[in-house]
Amino acid sequence: MKKLVLTLILCIPNLVFASSGGPVLQKANTNVHDTAAVLDGAKLYFNYCIGCHSLQYARYQRFGEDMGLTTEQLKENFMFGAEKPGELITIGMPADDSKAWFGVTPPDLSVTGRSRGPDWIYTYLLSFYLDDAKASGVNNTLFKDVAMPHVLWDLQGWQKPVYKTVKGEDGHEHQALVGLELVDKDKMSEAEYKKKVEDYELSARNLTTFLEYMAEPAKLKRERLGIWVLAFLIFIMLPVTYLLKKEYWRDVH
Ligand code: HEC
């Protein structure tokens, strides 16, 4: 019996590993309470993404209020295609047209921060690479044969795949994709390259933070409220409970 239990325990990590055999995601390390990050991500979003992706469950006004923006700031920086702050964040591109252009209608991204999760979005934005076989000229290591063009190429630059010869289980050698690197890597010093990569990672992180906030704007308030609830429990309820306990037990002893 002991042996069986031990075997089962030893098998658990393998089972978990086998079931999570998907691609490795990079940690986004986002913080939705960092208003500057959400705002930077929003700026990027309204410059690079809004042409194709609506946020149709969100209103400009709510976003402005959450970020502490005046109506003027909201209008000037974010409301390019809208008239009133109370409007939903929709787009003008007809779904049929975009389907004809890209083969798929670009999805609404209102809830993608939750459905895909921050790590997925962040990794996705880092994973575009040049691929001659595709009509758009790019592919994505996380989202194979993706229909989206690499719209952030002017921020990131172009990446190429890096292959390594590996021996397969059948003993034959084959080329395996082991990573991506910027095409211009050789033209840059090590410090320049590092900075370029880090700058883009920050943009991708901020965009992810914005989408995470969009998927659950109430999180900002809920988490702040949560801290007060915890403080109440610890600083008020705990001493009261302790005193009560002492009081009850005094009679027993
Ligand atoms: C020119 C149009 C276009 C632009 C601009 C664009 N996308 Fe996309 N995006 C697409 C299309 C098309 C898809 C669907 C890909 C597919 O299904 O193959 C997509 C898919 C996605 C997905 C995956 C959604 C999912 O859950 O499957 C994310 C995330 C995304 N885009 C984020 C962005 C971000 C962030 C930006 C701005 C930096 C952006 N997109 C700009 C066309 C666009």
PDB file of N, CA, C and O in Angstrom, residues 1-35:
ATOM      1  N   MET A   1       0.842  -1.209   0.000  1.00  0.00           N
ATOM      2  CA  MET A   1       0.000   0.000   0.000  1.00  0.00           C
ATOM      3  C   MET A   1       0.871   1.249   0.000  1.00  0.00           C
ATOM      4  O   MET A   1       0.697   2.163  -0.793  1.00  0.00           O
ATOM      5  N   LYS A   2       1.890   1.222   0.927  1.00  0.00           N
ATOM      6  CA  LYS A   2       2.807   2.354   1.025  1.00  0.00           C
ATOM      7  C   LYS A   2       3.469   2.615  -0.323  1.00  0.00           C
ATOM      8  O   LYS A   2       3.615   3.756  -0.765  1.00  0.00           O
ATOM      9  N   LYS A   3       3.859   1.508  -0.953  1.00  0.00           N
ATOM     10  CA  LYS A   3       4.558   1.589  -2.229  1.00  0.00           C
ATOM     11  C   LYS A   3       3.668   2.244  -3.286  1.00  0.00           C
ATOM     12  O   LYS A   3       4.100   3.097  -4.063  1.00  0.00           O
ATOM     13  N   LEU A   4       2.394   1.839  -3.264  1.00  0.00           N
ATOM     14  CA  LEU A   4       1.445   2.357  -4.252  1.00  0.00           C
ATOM     15  C   LEU A   4       1.288   3.878  -4.088  1.00  0.00           C
ATOM     16  O   LEU A   4       1.343   4.636  -5.049  1.00  0.00           O
ATOM     17  N   VAL A   5       1.137   4.288  -2.822  1.00  0.00           N
ATOM     18  CA  VAL A   5       0.983   5.725  -2.550  1.00  0.00           C
ATOM     19  C   VAL A   5       2.216   6.478  -3.030  1.00  0.00           C
ATOM     20  O   VAL A   5       2.126   7.518  -3.688  1.00  0.00           O
ATOM     21  N   LEU A   6       3.387   5.913  -2.708  1.00  0.00           N
ATOM     22  CA  LEU A   6       4.642   6.552  -3.098  1.00  0.00           C
ATOM     23  C   LEU A   6       4.721   6.689  -4.621  1.00  0.00           C
ATOM     24  O   LEU A   6       5.073   7.743  -5.159  1.00  0.00           O
ATOM     25  N   THR A   7       4.370   5.612  -5.327  1.00  0.00           N
ATOM     26  CA  THR A   7       4.416   5.638  -6.794  1.00  0.00           C
ATOM     27  C   THR A   7       3.486   6.719  -7.333  1.00  0.00           C
ATOM     28  O   THR A   7       3.843   7.469  -8.226  1.00  0.00           O
ATOM     29  N   LEU A   8       2.294   6.793  -6.731  1.00  0.00           N
ATOM     30  CA  LEU A   8       1.327   7.794  -7.194  1.00  0.00           C
ATOM     31  C   LEU A   8       1.867   9.205  -7.000  1.00  0.00           C
ATOM     32  O   LEU A   8       1.785  10.041  -7.890  1.00  0.00           O
ATOM     33  N   ILE A   9       2.469   9.428  -5.821  1.00  0.00           N
ATOM     34  CA  ILE A   9       3.011  10.760  -5.532  1.00  0.00           C
ATOM     35  C   ILE A   9       4.112  11.114  -6.532  1.00  0.00           C
ATOM     36  O   ILE A   9       4.166  12.213  -7.057  1.00  0.00           O
ATOM     37  N   LEU A  10       4.967  10.128  -6.802  1.00  0.00           N
ATOM     38  CA  LEU A  10       6.071  10.382  -7.723  1.00  0.00           C
ATOM     39  C   LEU A  10       5.572  10.665  -9.135  1.00  0.00           C
ATOM     40  O   LEU A  10       6.218  11.356  -9.913  1.00  0.00           O
ATOM     41  N   CYS A  11       4.405  10.108  -9.469  1.00  0.00           N
ATOM     42  CA  CYS A  11       3.863  10.279 -10.816  1.00  0.00           C
ATOM     43  C   CYS A  11       3.244  11.656 -11.015  1.00  0.00           C
ATOM     44  O   CYS A  11       3.147  12.129 -12.134  1.00  0.00           O
ATOM     45  N   ILE A  12       2.826  12.295  -9.924  1.00  0.00           N
ATOM     46  CA  ILE A  12       2.073  13.546 -10.068  1.00  0.00           C
ATOM     47  C   ILE A  12       2.806  14.614 -10.901  1.00  0.00           C
ATOM     48  O   ILE A  12       2.237  15.129 -11.845  1.00  0.00           O
ATOM     49  N   PRO A  13       4.100  14.897 -10.580  1.00  0.00           N
ATOM     50  CA  PRO A  13       4.752  15.934 -11.387  1.00  0.00           C
ATOM     51  C   PRO A  13       4.756  15.597 -12.873  1.00  0.00           C
ATOM     52  O   PRO A  13       4.563  16.463 -13.712  1.00  0.00           O
ATOM     53  N   ASN A  14       4.927  14.308 -13.194  1.00  0.00           N
ATOM     54  CA  ASN A  14       4.951  13.900 -14.604  1.00  0.00           C
ATOM     55  C   ASN A  14       3.597  14.135 -15.255  1.00  0.00           C
ATOM     56  O   ASN A  14       3.506  14.591 -16.395  1.00  0.00           O
ATOM     57  N   LEU A  15       2.535  13.825 -14.502  1.00  0.00           N
ATOM     58  CA  LEU A  15       1.196  14.009 -15.055  1.00  0.00           C
ATOM     59  C   LEU A  15       0.955  15.488 -15.330  1.00  0.00           C
ATOM     60  O   LEU A  15       0.460  15.871 -16.379  1.00  0.00           O
ATOM     61  N   VAL A  16       1.341  16.315 -14.355  1.00  0.00           N
ATOM     62  CA  VAL A  16       1.140  17.756 -14.522  1.00  0.00           C
ATOM     63  C   VAL A  16       1.917  18.224 -15.738  1.00  0.00           C
ATOM     64  O   VAL A  16       1.424  18.964 -16.581  1.00  0.00           O
ATOM     65  N   PHE A  17       3.147  17.760 -15.827  1.00  0.00           N
ATOM     66  CA  PHE A  17       3.994  18.181 -16.932  1.00  0.00           C
ATOM     67  C   PHE A  17       3.373  17.757 -18.262  1.00  0.00           C
ATOM     68  O   PHE A  17       3.284  18.544 -19.199  1.00  0.00           O
ATOM     69  N   ALA A  18       2.892  16.499 -18.312  1.00  0.00           N
ATOM     70  CA  ALA A  18       2.340  15.990 -19.564  1.00  0.00           C
ATOM     71  C   ALA A  18       1.116  16.785 -19.979  1.00  0.00           C
ATOM     72  O   ALA A  18       0.928  17.110 -21.144  1.00  0.00           O
ATOM     73  N   SER A  19       0.274  17.167 -18.982  1.00  0.00           N
ATOM     74  CA  SER A  19      -0.950  17.845 -19.359  1.00  0.00           C
ATOM     75  C   SER A  19      -0.703  19.304 -19.726  1.00  0.00           C
ATOM     76  O   SER A  19      -1.487  19.920 -20.395  1.00  0.00           O
ATOM     77  N   SER A  20       0.428  19.860 -19.255  1.00  0.00           N
ATOM     78  CA  SER A  20       0.665  21.259 -19.583  1.00  0.00           C
ATOM     79  C   SER A  20       1.680  21.392 -20.717  1.00  0.00           C
ATOM     80  O   SER A  20       2.411  22.358 -20.797  1.00  0.00           O
ATOM     81  N   GLY A  21       1.717  20.409 -21.576  1.00  0.00           N
ATOM     82  CA  GLY A  21       2.726  20.364 -22.634  1.00  0.00           C
ATOM     83  C   GLY A  21       2.715  21.505 -23.642  1.00  0.00           C
ATOM     84  O   GLY A  21       3.410  21.444 -24.640  1.00  0.00           O
ATOM     85  N   GLY A  22       1.949  22.565 -23.397  1.00  0.00           N
ATOM     86  CA  GLY A  22       1.873  23.691 -24.332  1.00  0.00           C
ATOM     87  C   GLY A  22       3.163  24.493 -24.371  1.00  0.00           C
ATOM     88  O   GLY A  22       4.142  24.128 -23.732  1.00  0.00           O
ATOM     89  N   PRO A  23       3.161  25.583 -25.146  1.00  0.00           N
ATOM     90  CA  PRO A  23       4.367  26.394 -25.241  1.00  0.00           C
ATOM     91  C   PRO A  23       4.695  27.087 -23.920  1.00  0.00           C
ATOM     92  O   PRO A  23       3.811  27.313 -23.094  1.00  0.00           O
ATOM     93  N   VAL A  24       5.970  27.392 -23.742  1.00  0.00           N
ATOM     94  CA  VAL A  24       6.388  28.042 -22.496  1.00  0.00           C
ATOM     95  C   VAL A  24       6.022  29.525 -22.571  1.00  0.00           C
ATOM     96  O   VAL A  24       6.352  30.204 -23.530  1.00  0.00           O
ATOM     97  N   LEU A  25       5.328  30.014 -21.561  1.00  0.00           N
ATOM     98  CA  LEU A  25       4.946  31.424 -21.539  1.00  0.00           C
ATOM     99  C   LEU A  25       5.946  32.223 -20.711  1.00  0.00           C
ATOM    100  O   LEU A  25       6.434  31.740 -19.711  1.00  0.00           O
ATOM    101  N   GLN A  26       6.206  33.443 -21.161  1.00  0.00           N
ATOM    102  CA  GLN A  26       7.083  34.308 -20.383  1.00  0.00           C
ATOM    103  C   GLN A  26       6.244  35.065 -19.357  1.00  0.00           C
ATOM    104  O   GLN A  26       5.106  35.404 -19.626  1.00  0.00           O
ATOM    105  N   LYS A  27       6.828  35.332 -18.223  1.00  0.00           N
ATOM    106  CA  LYS A  27       6.090  36.031 -17.148  1.00  0.00           C
ATOM    107  C   LYS A  27       5.913  37.496 -17.525  1.00  0.00           C
ATOM    108  O   LYS A  27       6.872  38.190 -17.829  1.00  0.00           O
ATOM    109  N   ALA A  28       4.658  37.963 -17.482  1.00  0.00           N
ATOM    110  CA  ALA A  28       4.406  39.357 -17.855  1.00  0.00           C
ATOM    111  C   ALA A  28       4.751  40.319 -16.719  1.00  0.00           C
ATOM    112  O   ALA A  28       5.126  41.459 -16.962  1.00  0.00           O
ATOM    113  N   ASN A  29       4.648  39.856 -15.482  1.00  0.00           N
ATOM    114  CA  ASN A  29       4.928  40.697 -14.305  1.00  0.00           C
ATOM    115  C   ASN A  29       4.228  42.047 -14.365  1.00  0.00           C
ATOM    116  O   ASN A  29       4.841  43.096 -14.174  1.00  0.00           O
ATOM    117  N   THR A  30       2.946  42.027 -14.648  1.00  0.00           N
ATOM    118  CA  THR A  30       2.186  43.271 -14.748  1.00  0.00           C
ATOM    119  C   THR A  30       1.649  43.684 -13.378  1.00  0.00           C
ATOM    120  O   THR A  30       1.548  42.862 -12.473  1.00  0.00           O
ATOM    121  N   ASN A  31       1.289  44.947 -13.270  1.00  0.00           N
ATOM    122  CA  ASN A  31       0.667  45.450 -12.040  1.00  0.00           C
ATOM    123  C   ASN A  31      -0.413  46.452 -12.450  1.00  0.00           C
ATOM    124  O   ASN A  31      -0.109  47.575 -12.851  1.00  0.00           O
ATOM    125  N   VAL A  32      -1.677  46.032 -12.384  1.00  0.00           N
ATOM    126  CA  VAL A  32      -2.766  46.888 -12.858  1.00  0.00           C
ATOM    127  C   VAL A  32      -2.960  48.138 -11.992  1.00  0.00           C
ATOM    128  O   VAL A  32      -3.665  49.049 -12.384  1.00  0.00           O
ATOM    129  N   HIS A  33      -2.320  48.173 -10.819  1.00  0.00           N
ATOM    130  CA  HIS A  33      -2.434  49.374  -9.982  1.00  0.00           C
ATOM    131  C   HIS A  33      -1.427  50.448 -10.382  1.00  0.00           C
ATOM    132  O   HIS A  33      -1.452  51.546  -9.847  1.00  0.00           O
ATOM    133  N   ASP A  34      -0.539  50.115 -11.307  1.00  0.00           N
ATOM    134  CA  ASP A  34       0.446  51.070 -11.794  1.00  0.00           C
ATOM    135  C   ASP A  34      -0.207  51.893 -12.915  1.00  0.00           C
ATOM    136  O   ASP A  34      -0.181  51.519 -14.088  1.00  0.00           O
ATOM    137  N   THR A  35      -0.807  53.023 -12.520  1.00  0.00           N
ATOM    138  CA  THR A  35      -1.574  53.834 -13.477  1.00  0.00           C
ATOM    139  C   THR A  35      -0.713  54.292 -14.651  1.00  0.00           C
ATOM    140  O   THR A  35      -1.184  54.331 -15.794  1.00  0.00           O
TER     141      THR A  35
END
